[in-house]
Short mmCIF file of C-alpha atoms and ligand atoms in Angstrom, two decimals:
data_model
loop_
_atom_site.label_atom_id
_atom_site.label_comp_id
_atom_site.label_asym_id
_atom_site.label_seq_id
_atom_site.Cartn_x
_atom_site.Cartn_y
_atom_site.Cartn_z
CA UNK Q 1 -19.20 -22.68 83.30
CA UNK Q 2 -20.16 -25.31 80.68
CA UNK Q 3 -20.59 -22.68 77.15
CA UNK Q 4 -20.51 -24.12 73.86
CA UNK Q 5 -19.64 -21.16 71.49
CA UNK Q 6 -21.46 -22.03 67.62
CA UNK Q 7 -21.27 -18.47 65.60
CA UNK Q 8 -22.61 -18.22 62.52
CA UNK Q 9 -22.03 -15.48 59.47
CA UNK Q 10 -25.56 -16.03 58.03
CA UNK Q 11 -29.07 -16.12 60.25
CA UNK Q 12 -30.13 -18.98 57.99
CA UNK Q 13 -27.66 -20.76 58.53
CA UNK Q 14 -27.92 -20.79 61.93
CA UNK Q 15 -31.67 -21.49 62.17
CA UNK Q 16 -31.37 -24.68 59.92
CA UNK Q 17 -28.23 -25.97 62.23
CA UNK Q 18 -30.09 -25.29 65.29
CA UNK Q 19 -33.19 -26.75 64.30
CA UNK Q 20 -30.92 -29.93 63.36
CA UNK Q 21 -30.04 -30.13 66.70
CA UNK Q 22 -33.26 -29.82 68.23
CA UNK Q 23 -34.41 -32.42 66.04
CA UNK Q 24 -31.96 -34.48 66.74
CA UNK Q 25 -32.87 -34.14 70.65
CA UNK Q 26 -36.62 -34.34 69.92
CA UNK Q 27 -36.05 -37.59 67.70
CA UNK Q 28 -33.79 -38.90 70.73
CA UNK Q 29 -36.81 -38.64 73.38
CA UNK Q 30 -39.59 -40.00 71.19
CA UNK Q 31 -37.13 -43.11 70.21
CA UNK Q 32 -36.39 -43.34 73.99
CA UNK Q 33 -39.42 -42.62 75.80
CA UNK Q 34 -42.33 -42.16 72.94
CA UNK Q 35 -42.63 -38.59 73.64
CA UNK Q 36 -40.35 -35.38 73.80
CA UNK Q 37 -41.03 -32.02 74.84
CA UNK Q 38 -39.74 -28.65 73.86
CA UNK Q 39 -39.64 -24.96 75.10
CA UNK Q 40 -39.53 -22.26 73.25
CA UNK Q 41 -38.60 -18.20 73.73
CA UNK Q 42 -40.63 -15.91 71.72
CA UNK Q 43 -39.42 -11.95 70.76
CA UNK Q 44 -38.37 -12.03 66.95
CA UNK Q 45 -35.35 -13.75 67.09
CA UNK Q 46 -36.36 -17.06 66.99
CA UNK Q 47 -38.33 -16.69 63.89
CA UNK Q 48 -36.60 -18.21 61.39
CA UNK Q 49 -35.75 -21.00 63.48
CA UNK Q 50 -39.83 -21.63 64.41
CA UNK Q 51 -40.22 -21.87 60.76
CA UNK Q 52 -36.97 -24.08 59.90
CA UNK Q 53 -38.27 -26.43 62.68
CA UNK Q 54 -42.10 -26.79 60.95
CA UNK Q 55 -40.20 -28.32 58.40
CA UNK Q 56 -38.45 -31.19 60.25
CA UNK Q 57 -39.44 -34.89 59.37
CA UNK Q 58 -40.46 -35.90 62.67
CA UNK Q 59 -43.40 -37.71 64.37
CA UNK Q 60 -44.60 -34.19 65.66
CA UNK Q 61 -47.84 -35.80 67.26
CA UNK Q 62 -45.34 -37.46 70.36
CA UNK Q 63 -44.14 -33.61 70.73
CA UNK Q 64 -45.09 -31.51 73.11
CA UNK Q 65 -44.27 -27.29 72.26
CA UNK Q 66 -44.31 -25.02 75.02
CA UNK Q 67 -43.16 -21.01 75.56
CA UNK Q 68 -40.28 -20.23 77.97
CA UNK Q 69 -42.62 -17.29 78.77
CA UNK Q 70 -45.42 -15.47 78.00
CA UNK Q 71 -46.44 -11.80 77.46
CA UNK Q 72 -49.90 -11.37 79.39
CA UNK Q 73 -51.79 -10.84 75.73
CA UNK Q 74 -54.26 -12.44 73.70
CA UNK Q 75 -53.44 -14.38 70.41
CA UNK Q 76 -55.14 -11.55 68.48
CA UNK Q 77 -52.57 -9.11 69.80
CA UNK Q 78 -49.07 -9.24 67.62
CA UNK Q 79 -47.17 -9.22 71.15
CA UNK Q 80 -48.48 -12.82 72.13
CA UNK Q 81 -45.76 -15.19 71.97
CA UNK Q 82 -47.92 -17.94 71.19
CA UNK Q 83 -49.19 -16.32 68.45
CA UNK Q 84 -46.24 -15.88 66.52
CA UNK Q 85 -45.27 -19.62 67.67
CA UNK Q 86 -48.64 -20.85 65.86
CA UNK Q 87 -47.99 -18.83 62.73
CA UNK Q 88 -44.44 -19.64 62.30
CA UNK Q 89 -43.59 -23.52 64.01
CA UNK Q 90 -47.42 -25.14 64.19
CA UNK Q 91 -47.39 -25.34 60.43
CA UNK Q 92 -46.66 -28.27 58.23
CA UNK Q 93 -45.01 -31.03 59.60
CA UNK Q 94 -45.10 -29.62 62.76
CA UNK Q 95 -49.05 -29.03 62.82
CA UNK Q 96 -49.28 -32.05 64.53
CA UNK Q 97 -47.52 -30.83 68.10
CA UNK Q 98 -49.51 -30.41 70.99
CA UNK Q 99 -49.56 -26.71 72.28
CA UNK Q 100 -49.23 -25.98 76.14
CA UNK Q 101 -50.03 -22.11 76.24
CA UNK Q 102 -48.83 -19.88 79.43
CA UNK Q 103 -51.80 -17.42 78.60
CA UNK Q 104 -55.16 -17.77 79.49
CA UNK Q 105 -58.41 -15.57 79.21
CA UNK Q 106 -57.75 -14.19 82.68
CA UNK Q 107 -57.63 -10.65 82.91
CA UNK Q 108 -54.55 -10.40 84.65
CA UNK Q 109 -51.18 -13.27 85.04
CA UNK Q 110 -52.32 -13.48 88.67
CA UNK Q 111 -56.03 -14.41 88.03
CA UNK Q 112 -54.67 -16.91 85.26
CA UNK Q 113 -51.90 -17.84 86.94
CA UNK Q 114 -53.41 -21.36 89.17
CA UNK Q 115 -54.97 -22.07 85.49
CA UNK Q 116 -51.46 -21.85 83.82
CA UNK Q 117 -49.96 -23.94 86.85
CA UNK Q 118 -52.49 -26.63 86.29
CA UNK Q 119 -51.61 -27.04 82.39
CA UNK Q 120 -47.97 -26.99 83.14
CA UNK Q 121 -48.19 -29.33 85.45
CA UNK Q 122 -48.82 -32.17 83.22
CA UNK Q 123 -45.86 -31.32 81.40
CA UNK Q 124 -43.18 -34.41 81.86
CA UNK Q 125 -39.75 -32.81 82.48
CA UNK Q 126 -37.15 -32.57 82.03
CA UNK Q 127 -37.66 -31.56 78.68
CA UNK Q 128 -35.72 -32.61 76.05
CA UNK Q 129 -34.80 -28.92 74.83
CA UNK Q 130 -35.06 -25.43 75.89
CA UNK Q 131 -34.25 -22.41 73.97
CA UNK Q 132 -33.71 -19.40 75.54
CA UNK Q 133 -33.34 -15.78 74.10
CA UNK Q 134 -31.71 -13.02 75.42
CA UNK Q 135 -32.54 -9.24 75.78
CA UNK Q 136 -30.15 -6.02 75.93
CA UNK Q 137 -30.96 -5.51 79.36
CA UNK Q 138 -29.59 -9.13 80.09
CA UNK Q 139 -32.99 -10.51 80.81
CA UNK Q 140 -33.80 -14.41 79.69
CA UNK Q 141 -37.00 -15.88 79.64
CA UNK Q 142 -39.09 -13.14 81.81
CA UNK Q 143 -36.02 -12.79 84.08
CA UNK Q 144 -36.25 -9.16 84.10
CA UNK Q 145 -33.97 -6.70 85.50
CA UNK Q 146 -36.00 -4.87 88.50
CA UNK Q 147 -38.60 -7.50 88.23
CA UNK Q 148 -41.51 -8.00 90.97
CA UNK Q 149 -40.43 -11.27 91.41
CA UNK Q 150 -37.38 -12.12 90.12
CA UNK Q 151 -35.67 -13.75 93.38
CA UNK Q 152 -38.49 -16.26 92.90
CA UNK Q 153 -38.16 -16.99 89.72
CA UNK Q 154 -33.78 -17.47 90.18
CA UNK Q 155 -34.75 -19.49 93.43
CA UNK Q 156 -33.70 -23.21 92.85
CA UNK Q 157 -35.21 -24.11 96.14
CA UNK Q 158 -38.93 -22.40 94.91
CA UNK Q 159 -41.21 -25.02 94.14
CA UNK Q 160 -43.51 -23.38 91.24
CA UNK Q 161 -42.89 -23.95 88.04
CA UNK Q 162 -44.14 -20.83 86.50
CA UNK Q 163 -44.51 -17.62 88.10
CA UNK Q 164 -45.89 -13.72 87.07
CA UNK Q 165 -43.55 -10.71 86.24
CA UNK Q 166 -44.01 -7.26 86.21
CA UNK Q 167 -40.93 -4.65 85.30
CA UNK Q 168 -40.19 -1.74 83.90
CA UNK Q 169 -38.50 -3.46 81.12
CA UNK Q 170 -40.90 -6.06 79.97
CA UNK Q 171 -43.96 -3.75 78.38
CA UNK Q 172 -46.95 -5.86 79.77
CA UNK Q 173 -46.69 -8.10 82.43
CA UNK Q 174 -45.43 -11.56 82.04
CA UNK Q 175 -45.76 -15.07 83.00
CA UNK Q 176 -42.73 -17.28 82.92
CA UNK Q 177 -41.19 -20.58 83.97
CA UNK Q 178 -38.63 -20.96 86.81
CA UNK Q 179 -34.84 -21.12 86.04
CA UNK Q 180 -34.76 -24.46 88.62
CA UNK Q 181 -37.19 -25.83 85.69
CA UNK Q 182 -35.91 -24.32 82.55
CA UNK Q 183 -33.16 -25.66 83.90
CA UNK Q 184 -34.06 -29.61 84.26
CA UNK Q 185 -33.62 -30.04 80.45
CA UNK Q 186 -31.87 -32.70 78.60
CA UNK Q 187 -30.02 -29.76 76.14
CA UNK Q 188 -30.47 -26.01 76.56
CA UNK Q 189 -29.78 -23.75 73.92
CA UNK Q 190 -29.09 -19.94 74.52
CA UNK Q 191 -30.02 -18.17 70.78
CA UNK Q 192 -29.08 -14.34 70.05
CA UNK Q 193 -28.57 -12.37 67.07
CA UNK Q 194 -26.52 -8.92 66.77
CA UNK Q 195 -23.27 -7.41 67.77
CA UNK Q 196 -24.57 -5.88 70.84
CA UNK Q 197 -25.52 -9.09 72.34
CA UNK Q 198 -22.77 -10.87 71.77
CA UNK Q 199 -20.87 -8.37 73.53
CA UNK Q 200 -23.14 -7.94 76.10
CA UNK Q 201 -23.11 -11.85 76.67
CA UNK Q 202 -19.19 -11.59 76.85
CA UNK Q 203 -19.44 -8.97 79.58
CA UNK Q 204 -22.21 -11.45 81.39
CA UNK Q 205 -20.01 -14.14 81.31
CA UNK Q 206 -17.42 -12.15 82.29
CA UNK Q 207 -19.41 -10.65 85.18
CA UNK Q 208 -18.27 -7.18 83.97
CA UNK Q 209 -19.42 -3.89 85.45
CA UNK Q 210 -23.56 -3.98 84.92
CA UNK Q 211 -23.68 -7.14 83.74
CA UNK Q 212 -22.42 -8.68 87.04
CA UNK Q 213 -26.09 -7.97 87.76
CA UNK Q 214 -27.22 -9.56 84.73
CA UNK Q 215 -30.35 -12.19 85.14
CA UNK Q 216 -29.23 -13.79 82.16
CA UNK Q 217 -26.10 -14.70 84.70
CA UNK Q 218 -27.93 -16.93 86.61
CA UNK Q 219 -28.05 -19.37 83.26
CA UNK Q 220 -24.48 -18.42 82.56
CA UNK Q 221 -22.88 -19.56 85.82
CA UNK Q 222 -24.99 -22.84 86.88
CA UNK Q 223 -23.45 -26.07 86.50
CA UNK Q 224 -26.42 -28.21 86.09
CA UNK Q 225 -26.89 -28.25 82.43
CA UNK Q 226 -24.04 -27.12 79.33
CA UNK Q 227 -25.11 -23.90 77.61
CA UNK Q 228 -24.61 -23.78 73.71
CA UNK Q 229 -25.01 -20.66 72.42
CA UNK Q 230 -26.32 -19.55 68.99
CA UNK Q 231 -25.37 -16.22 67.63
CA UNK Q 232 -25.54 -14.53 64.43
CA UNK Q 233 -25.05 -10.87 63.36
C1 6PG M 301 -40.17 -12.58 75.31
C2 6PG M 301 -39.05 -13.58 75.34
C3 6PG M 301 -37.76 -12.99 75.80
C4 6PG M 301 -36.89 -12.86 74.56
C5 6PG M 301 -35.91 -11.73 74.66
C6 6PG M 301 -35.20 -11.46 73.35
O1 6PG M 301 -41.32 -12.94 75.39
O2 6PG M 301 -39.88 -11.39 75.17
O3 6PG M 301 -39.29 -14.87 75.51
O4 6PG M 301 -37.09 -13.58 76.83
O5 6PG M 301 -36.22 -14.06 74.32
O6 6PG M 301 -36.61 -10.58 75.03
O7 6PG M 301 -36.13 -10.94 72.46
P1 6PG M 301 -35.79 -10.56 70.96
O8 6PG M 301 -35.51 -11.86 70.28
O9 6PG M 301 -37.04 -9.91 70.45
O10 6PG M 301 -34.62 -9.66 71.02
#
């Protein structure tokens, strides 16, 4: 295991030190290669990051912003992911990034789901960073406990970059990209906030009771790519 530990007593000031570092990495790829592109989790903790990072000085129009994964909901619904993503990060400096939603129109992830494969792939990996988020019931990007198609999505060997999810956990179903390609990222950043988590992520690491089972385990115990992780009370 490759797990950086950065824990911070104040939420603020971990948003404005992680959005430093993503920055940085963003600033690295368009100096490098002209472009860089970024992946985001949605749920609420990331929120005062997204609006930390609006504010970086950085030639946003060579960035590329897309979601880890995706609740199947419109924009107009406060669930979407993207929603809060536009409200909160496409603002200010960064209203010059180029969007690459998971959601479609489609009725359902599986009628949208060729559509969302198309505009993903056009997306040049690896990225340059990923942010993942955590839930209680150990689930990371739309890694769900219990999901339909969760194998899949921890397969290294499956092909597809994104993939549907339905579980009992995750309240509508989902869309989400594959670990193997979450995974293909220059930095990847694991962000949580509260006690609970961080002793739920100790147990994880650990491989403790339940959370031996953990999805979030699968990011935990790869050695392809270091793991910092973010926490905050
Ligand atoms: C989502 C996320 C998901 C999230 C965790 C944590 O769409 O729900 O991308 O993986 O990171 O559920 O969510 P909270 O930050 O709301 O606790």
């Amino acid at each position: 295991m490759n797990i950086t530990n950065h824990s911070f007593t104040d939420c603020h000031a971990l948003a404005q030190a992680l959005a430093d570092r993503i920055t940085a990495n963003l600033r690295a790829g368009i100096s490098q290669r002209g472009h860089a592109t970024l992946a985001l989790s949605g749920g609420s903790t990331p929120k005062l990051l997204f609006k930390q990072l609006s504010q970086a000085a950085l030639d946003w129009s060579n960035v590329t912003v897309t979601l880890v994964d995706e609740r199947w909901a419109p924009e107009s619904d406060e669930r979407s992911n993207a929603r809060m993503l536009r409200e909160l990060l496409l603002q200010d400096n960064a209203a010059q990034a180029k969007f690459v939603p998971l959601y479609s129109e489609a009725p359902t992830p599986q009628d949208g789901l060729a559509q969302t494969r198309e505009r993903v792939a056009a997306l040049t990996l690896p990225f340059d960073a990923v942010v993942l988020g955590m839930g209680t019931d150990g689930h990371t990007a739309s890694f769900f406990p219990g999901g339909d198609h969760l194998q899949q999505a921890l397969d290294p060997k499956n092909p597809e970059r994104v993939l549907t999810m339905q579980a009992p956990g995750a309240g509508e179903a989902r869309i989400t990209f594959s670990l193997a390609v979450l995974l293909q990222t220059r930095a990847l950043y694991l962000h949580i906030q509260s006690e609970p988590k961080r002793s739920l992520l100790a147990d994880a690491r650990l491989g403790l009771g339940e959370a031996q089972d953990y999805p979030i385990r699968s990011v935990l115990t790869q050695a392809q790519v270091p793991v910092a992780v973010y926490w905050c009370p």
